[in-house]
Every structure is written in structure tokens, then in C-alpha cells.
C-alpha positions as a Markdown table, in Angstrom:
| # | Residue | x | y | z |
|---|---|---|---|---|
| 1 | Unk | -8.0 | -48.0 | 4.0 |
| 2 | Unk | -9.8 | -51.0 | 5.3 |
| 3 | Unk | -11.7 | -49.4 | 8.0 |
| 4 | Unk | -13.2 | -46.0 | 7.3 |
| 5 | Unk | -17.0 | -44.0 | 7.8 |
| 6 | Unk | -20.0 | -45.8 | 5.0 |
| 7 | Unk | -19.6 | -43.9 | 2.0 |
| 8 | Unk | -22.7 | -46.2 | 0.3 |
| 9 | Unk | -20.2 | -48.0 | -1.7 |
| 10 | Unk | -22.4 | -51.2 | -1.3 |
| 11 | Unk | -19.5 | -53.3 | 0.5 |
| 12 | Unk | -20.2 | -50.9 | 3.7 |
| 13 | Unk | -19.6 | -53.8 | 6.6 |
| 14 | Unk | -19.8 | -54.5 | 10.0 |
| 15 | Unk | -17.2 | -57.3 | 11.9 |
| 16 | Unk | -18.6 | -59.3 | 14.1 |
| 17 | Unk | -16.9 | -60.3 | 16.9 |
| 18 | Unk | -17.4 | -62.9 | 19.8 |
| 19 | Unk | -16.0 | -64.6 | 23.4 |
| 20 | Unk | -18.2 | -66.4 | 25.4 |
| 21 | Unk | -14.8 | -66.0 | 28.2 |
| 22 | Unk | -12.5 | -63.5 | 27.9 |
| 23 | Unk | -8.8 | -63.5 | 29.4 |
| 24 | Unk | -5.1 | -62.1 | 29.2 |
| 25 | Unk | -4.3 | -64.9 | 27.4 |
| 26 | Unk | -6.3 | -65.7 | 24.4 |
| 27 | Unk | -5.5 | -63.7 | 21.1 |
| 28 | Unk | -8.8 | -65.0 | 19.8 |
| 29 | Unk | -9.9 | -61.3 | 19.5 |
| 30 | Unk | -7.0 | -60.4 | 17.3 |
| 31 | Unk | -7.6 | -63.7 | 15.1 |
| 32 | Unk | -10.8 | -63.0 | 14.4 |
| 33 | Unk | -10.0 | -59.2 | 13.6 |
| 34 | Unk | -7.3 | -60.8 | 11.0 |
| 35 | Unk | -9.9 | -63.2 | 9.5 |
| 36 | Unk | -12.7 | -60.7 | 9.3 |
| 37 | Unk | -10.2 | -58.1 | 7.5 |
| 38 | Unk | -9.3 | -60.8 | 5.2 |
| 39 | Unk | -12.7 | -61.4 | 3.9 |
| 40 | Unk | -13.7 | -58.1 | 4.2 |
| 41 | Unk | -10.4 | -57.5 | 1.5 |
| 42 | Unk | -11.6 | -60.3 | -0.6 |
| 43 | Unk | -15.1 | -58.8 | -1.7 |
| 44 | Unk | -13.3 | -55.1 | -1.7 |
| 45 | Unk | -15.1 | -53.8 | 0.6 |
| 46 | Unk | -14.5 | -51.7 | 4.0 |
| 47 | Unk | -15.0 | -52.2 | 7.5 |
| 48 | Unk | -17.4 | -49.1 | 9.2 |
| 49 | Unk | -17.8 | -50.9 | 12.8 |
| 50 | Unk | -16.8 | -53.4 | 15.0 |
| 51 | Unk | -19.2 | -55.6 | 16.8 |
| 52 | Unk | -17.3 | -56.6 | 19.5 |
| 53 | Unk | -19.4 | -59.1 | 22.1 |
| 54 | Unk | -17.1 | -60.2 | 24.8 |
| 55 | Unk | -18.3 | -62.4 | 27.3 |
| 56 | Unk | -21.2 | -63.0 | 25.3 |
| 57 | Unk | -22.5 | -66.8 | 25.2 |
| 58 | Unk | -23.2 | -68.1 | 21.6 |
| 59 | Unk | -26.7 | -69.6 | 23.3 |
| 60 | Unk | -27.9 | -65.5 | 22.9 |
| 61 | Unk | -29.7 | -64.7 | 20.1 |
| 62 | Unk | -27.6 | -62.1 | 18.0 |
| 63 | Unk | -30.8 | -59.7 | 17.8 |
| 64 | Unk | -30.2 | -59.3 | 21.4 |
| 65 | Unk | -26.4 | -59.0 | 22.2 |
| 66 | Unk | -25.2 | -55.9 | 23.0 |
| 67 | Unk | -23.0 | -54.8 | 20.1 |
| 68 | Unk | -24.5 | -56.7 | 17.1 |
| 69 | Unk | -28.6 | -56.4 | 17.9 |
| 70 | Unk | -28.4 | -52.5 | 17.3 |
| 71 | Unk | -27.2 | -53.3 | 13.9 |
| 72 | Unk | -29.4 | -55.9 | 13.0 |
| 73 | Unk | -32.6 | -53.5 | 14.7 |
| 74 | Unk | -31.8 | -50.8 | 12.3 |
| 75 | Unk | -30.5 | -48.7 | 15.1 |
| 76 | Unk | -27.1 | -47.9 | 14.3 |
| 77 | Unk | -27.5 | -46.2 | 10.9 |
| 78 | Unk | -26.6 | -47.7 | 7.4 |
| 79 | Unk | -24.8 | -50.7 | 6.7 |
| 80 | Unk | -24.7 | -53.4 | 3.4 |
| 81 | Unk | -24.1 | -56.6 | 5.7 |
| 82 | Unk | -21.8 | -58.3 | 8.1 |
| 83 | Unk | -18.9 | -60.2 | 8.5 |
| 84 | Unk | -17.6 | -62.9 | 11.3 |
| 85 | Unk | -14.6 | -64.9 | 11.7 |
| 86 | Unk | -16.8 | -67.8 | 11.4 |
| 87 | Unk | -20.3 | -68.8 | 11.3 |
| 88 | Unk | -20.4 | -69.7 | 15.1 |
| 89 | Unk | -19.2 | -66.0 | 16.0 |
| 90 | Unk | -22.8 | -65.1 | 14.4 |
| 91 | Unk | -23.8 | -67.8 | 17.7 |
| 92 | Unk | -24.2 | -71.3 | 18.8 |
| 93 | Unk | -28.0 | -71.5 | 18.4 |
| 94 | Unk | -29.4 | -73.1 | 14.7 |
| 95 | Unk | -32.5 | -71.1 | 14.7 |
| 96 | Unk | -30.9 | -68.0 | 15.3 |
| 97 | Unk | -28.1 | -68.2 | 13.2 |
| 98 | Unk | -30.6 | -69.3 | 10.7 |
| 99 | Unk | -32.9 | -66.4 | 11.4 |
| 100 | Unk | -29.8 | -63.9 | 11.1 |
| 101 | Unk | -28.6 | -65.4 | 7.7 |
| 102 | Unk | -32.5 | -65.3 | 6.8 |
| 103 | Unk | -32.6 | -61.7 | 7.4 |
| 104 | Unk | -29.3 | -60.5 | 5.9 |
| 105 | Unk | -30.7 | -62.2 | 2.7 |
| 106 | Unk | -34.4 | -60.0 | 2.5 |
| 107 | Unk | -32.9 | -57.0 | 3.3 |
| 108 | Unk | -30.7 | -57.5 | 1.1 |
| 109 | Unk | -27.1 | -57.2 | 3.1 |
| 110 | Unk | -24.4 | -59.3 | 2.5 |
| 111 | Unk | -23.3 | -62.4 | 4.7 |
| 112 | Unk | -20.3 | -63.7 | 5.1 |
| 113 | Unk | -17.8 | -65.3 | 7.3 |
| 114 | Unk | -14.3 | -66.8 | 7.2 |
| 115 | Unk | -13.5 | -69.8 | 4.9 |
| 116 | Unk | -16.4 | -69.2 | 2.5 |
| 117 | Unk | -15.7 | -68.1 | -0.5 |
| 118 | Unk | -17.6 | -64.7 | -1.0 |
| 119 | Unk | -20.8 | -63.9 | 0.5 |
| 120 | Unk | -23.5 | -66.3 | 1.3 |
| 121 | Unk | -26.3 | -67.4 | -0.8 |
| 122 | Unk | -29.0 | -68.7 | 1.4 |
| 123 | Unk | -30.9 | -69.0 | -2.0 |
| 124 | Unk | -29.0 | -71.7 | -3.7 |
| 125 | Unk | -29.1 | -74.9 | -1.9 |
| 126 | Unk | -25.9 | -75.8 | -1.3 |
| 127 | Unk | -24.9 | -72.8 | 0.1 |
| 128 | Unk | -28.1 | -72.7 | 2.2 |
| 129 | Unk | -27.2 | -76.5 | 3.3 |
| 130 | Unk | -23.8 | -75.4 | 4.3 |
| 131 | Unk | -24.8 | -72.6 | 6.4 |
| 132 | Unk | -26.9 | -74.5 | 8.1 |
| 133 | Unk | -24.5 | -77.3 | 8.5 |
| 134 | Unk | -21.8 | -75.3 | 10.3 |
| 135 | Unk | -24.6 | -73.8 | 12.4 |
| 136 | Unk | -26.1 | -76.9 | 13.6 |
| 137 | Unk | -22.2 | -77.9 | 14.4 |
| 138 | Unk | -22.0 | -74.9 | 16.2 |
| 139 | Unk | -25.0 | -75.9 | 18.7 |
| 140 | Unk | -24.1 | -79.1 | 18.8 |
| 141 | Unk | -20.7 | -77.8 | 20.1 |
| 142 | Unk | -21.9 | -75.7 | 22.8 |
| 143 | Unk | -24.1 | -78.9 | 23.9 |
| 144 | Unk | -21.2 | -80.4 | 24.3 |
| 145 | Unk | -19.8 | -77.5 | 26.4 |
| 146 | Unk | -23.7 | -77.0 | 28.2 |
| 147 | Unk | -23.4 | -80.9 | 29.1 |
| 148 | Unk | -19.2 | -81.2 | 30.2 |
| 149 | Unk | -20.2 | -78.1 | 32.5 |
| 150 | Unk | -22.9 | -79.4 | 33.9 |
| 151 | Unk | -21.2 | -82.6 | 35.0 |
| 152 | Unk | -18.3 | -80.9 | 36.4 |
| 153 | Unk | -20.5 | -79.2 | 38.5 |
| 154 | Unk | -22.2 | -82.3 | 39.8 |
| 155 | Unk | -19.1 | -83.8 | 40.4 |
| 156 | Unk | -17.6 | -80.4 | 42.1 |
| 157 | Unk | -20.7 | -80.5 | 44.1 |
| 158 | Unk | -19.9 | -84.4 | 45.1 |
| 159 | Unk | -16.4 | -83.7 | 46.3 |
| 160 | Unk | -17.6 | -80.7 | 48.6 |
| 161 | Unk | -15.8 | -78.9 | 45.9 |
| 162 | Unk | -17.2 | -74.9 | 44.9 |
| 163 | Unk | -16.9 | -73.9 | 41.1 |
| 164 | Unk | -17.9 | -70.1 | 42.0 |
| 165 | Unk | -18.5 | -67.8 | 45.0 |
| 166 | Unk | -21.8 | -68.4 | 47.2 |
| 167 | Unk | -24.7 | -66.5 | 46.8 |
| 168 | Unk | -24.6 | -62.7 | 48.3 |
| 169 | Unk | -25.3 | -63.0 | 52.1 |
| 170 | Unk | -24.6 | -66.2 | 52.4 |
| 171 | Unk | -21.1 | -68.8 | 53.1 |
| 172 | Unk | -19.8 | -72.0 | 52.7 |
| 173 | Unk | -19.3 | -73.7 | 55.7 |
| 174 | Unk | -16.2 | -75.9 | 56.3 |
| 175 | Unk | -15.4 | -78.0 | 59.0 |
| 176 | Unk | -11.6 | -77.6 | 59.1 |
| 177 | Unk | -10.0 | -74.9 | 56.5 |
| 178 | Unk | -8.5 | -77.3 | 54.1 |
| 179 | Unk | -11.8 | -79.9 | 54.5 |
| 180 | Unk | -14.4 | -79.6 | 51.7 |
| 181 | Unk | -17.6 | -77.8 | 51.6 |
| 182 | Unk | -19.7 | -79.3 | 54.0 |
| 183 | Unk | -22.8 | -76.9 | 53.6 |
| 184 | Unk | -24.1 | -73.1 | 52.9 |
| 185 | Unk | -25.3 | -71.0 | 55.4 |
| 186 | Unk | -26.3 | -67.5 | 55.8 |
| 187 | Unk | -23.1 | -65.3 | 56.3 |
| 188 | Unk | -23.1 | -63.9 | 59.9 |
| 189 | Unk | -23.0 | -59.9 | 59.1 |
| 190 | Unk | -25.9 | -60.8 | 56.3 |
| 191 | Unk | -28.5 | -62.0 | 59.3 |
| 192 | Unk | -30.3 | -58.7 | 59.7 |
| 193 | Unk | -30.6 | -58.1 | 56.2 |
| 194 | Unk | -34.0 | -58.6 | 55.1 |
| 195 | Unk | -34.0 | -61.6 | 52.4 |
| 196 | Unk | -35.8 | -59.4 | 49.5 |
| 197 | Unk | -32.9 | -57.0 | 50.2 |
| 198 | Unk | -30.5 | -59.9 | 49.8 |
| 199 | Unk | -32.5 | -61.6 | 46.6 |
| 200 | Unk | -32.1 | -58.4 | 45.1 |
| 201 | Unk | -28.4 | -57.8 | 45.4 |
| 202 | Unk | -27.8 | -61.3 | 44.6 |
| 203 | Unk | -29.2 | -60.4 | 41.3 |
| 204 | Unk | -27.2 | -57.5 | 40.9 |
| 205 | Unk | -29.5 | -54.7 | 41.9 |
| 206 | Unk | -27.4 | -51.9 | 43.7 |
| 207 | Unk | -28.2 | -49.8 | 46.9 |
| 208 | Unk | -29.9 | -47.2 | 44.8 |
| 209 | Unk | -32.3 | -49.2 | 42.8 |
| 210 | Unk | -30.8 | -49.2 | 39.5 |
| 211 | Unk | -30.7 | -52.3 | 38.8 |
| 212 | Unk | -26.8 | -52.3 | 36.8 |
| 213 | Unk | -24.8 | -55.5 | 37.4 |
């Protein structure tokens, strides 16, 4: 039994799972599941939670995402380290993958991802040069993402073209229904809506105040 409640056997794990996109398409998530088991089989140990951050950037620091930072806070009980399909599931950021791997390491909790053999050793050099090799690879990879992004968008924005839908209360404006985008304009029905009403729906605040997006 792979996956079953800590019983403080000292290989008491957590997967760690992340999709910056998710869709009906990928089977990332089950990939990842088989590559975390198989590590997690290597070291005979057991799984005791999932992690599971979907539609979760890589840029967010892992003490913060929704599924992993309880862990790492100490907030979801006892656990004897983690495990991800790779070392950019951890994220795409080289301080904060270096901070997590730091932190695994004095609290003593093991580390370890797919396609290293056993857990990390941020204490011996090489291993700690790896690590920090596939990290920085990691950001450099979502730069690379960050910087194709951005120039689609310029070049969407160029061609009158729209990557997304317009801000709440307001429209894009087209001078014939097939032309391009010629300009954004305040939707009709959103006139009489006062604009901090409308600045706070557009950041996802709901009728009620709560605030949930």
C-alpha cells in the first residue's frame, strides 16, 4: 500500500503536484502521479497526501500555493518530506526552489524528485550544484514562456487582435463584426455603474463583499 495515513515510519511523504494550465487534454497530472509513486517506491516509503496545485504558476512561491504552503507552514500535521515529478513542479523561481530545498534540509525532511537517484543532499556539493542547476533552468524556462507571452500580446494588440475578454463593464469596439478591434469602451448597460463598483468586480469581488474570485 503506497498511499496510506503517517504511521512515523520516517519515509511519511507528500506528492507534489503542479499545472500552471489545466485542460481535458493533458495527462500531465497522471504522469506526474506515476513518477512521484515511482520515487516514492524507490526509498520505500508511502504517500500520506497529495499536493495537487492546478492552475498554479511556477513564478509562486511554494510557501504560498494553496495545497503545498500548509505543508511546508507546519499546518497540515506530520510529514518526513516531499516528493515532485521534477524539480520545476517544486516552481519556476531559483530562490524559492532554493529556499524550499533549504528548508526540507534543516528540518530534517527528505527531498526528492524524479530522475535523482534518492533524496537530495543539499549538503554535498554536487548535489547542491545540481539542484540548483535544474532550478535555475526552470526559471530560465518560464522566462522564456514570461517573454513569448508577452510578445504575442503586443503583436495580438497590433493586429486589433484580443487574447482574453475586456475588463468587467467595459467592450471592444469593432467597426464591422469580422473587422479587428478598433478600441475599448465602456459597455452600454455598465454606464450607471459607479467605477469603484466596477474596479471591484473587475477584481473579482462579488455583490456581497466577499471578495471570492
Amino acid at each position: 500500500m503506497i498511499e496510506r495515513p503517517y504511521d512515523g515510519c520516517g519515509r511519511c511523504l507528500v506528492g507534489v503536484r503542479r499545472l500552471s494550465q489545466m485542460s481535458a487534454a493533458t495527462s500531465s497530472p497522471e504522469r506526474q502521479r506515476d513518477n512521484v509513486l515511482a520515487v516514492v517506491e524507490s526509498v520505500g516509503g508511502h504517500v500520506i497526501a497529495w499536493a495537487d496545485d492546478w492552475e498554479v504558476s511556477g513564478a509562486t512561491d511554494p510557501m504560498t500555493r494553496p495545497k503545498l504552503g500548509p505543508w511546508l507552514r507546519g499546518e497540515r500535521g506530520p510529514y518526513d518530506g516531499i516528493v515532485g515529478a521534477a524539480v520545476d513542479r517544486l516552481g519556476r523561481n531559483l530562490v524559492d526552489c532554493l529556499n524550499t530545498g533549504y528548508m526540507m534540509r534543516d528540518t530534517g525532511k527528505l527531498l526528492l524528485t524524479y530522475g535523482h537517484d534518492g533524496p537530495w543532499d543539499l549538503d554535498d556539493p554536487n548535489d547542491e550544484n545540481r539542484f540548483t542547476m535544474e532550478a535555475w533552468g526552470a526559471q530560465m524556462e518560464l522566462r522564456a514562456i514570461q517573454r513569448r507571452n508577452r510578445e504575442a500580446t503586443i503583436k495580438a494588440r497590433q493586429a486589433g487582435r484580443v487574447k482574453a475578454k475586456p475588463s468587467y463593464g467595459y467592450e471592444y469596439i469593432r467597426l464591422a463584426p469580422t473587422a479587428s478591434v478598433d478600441r475599448v469602451a465602456l459597455h452600454g448597460h455598465a454606464s450607471n455603474t459607479p467605477a469603484v463598483d466596477r474596479d471591484l468586480a473587475g477584481r473579482g469581488w462579488s455583490g456581497n463583499g466577499c471578495g471570492h474570485r
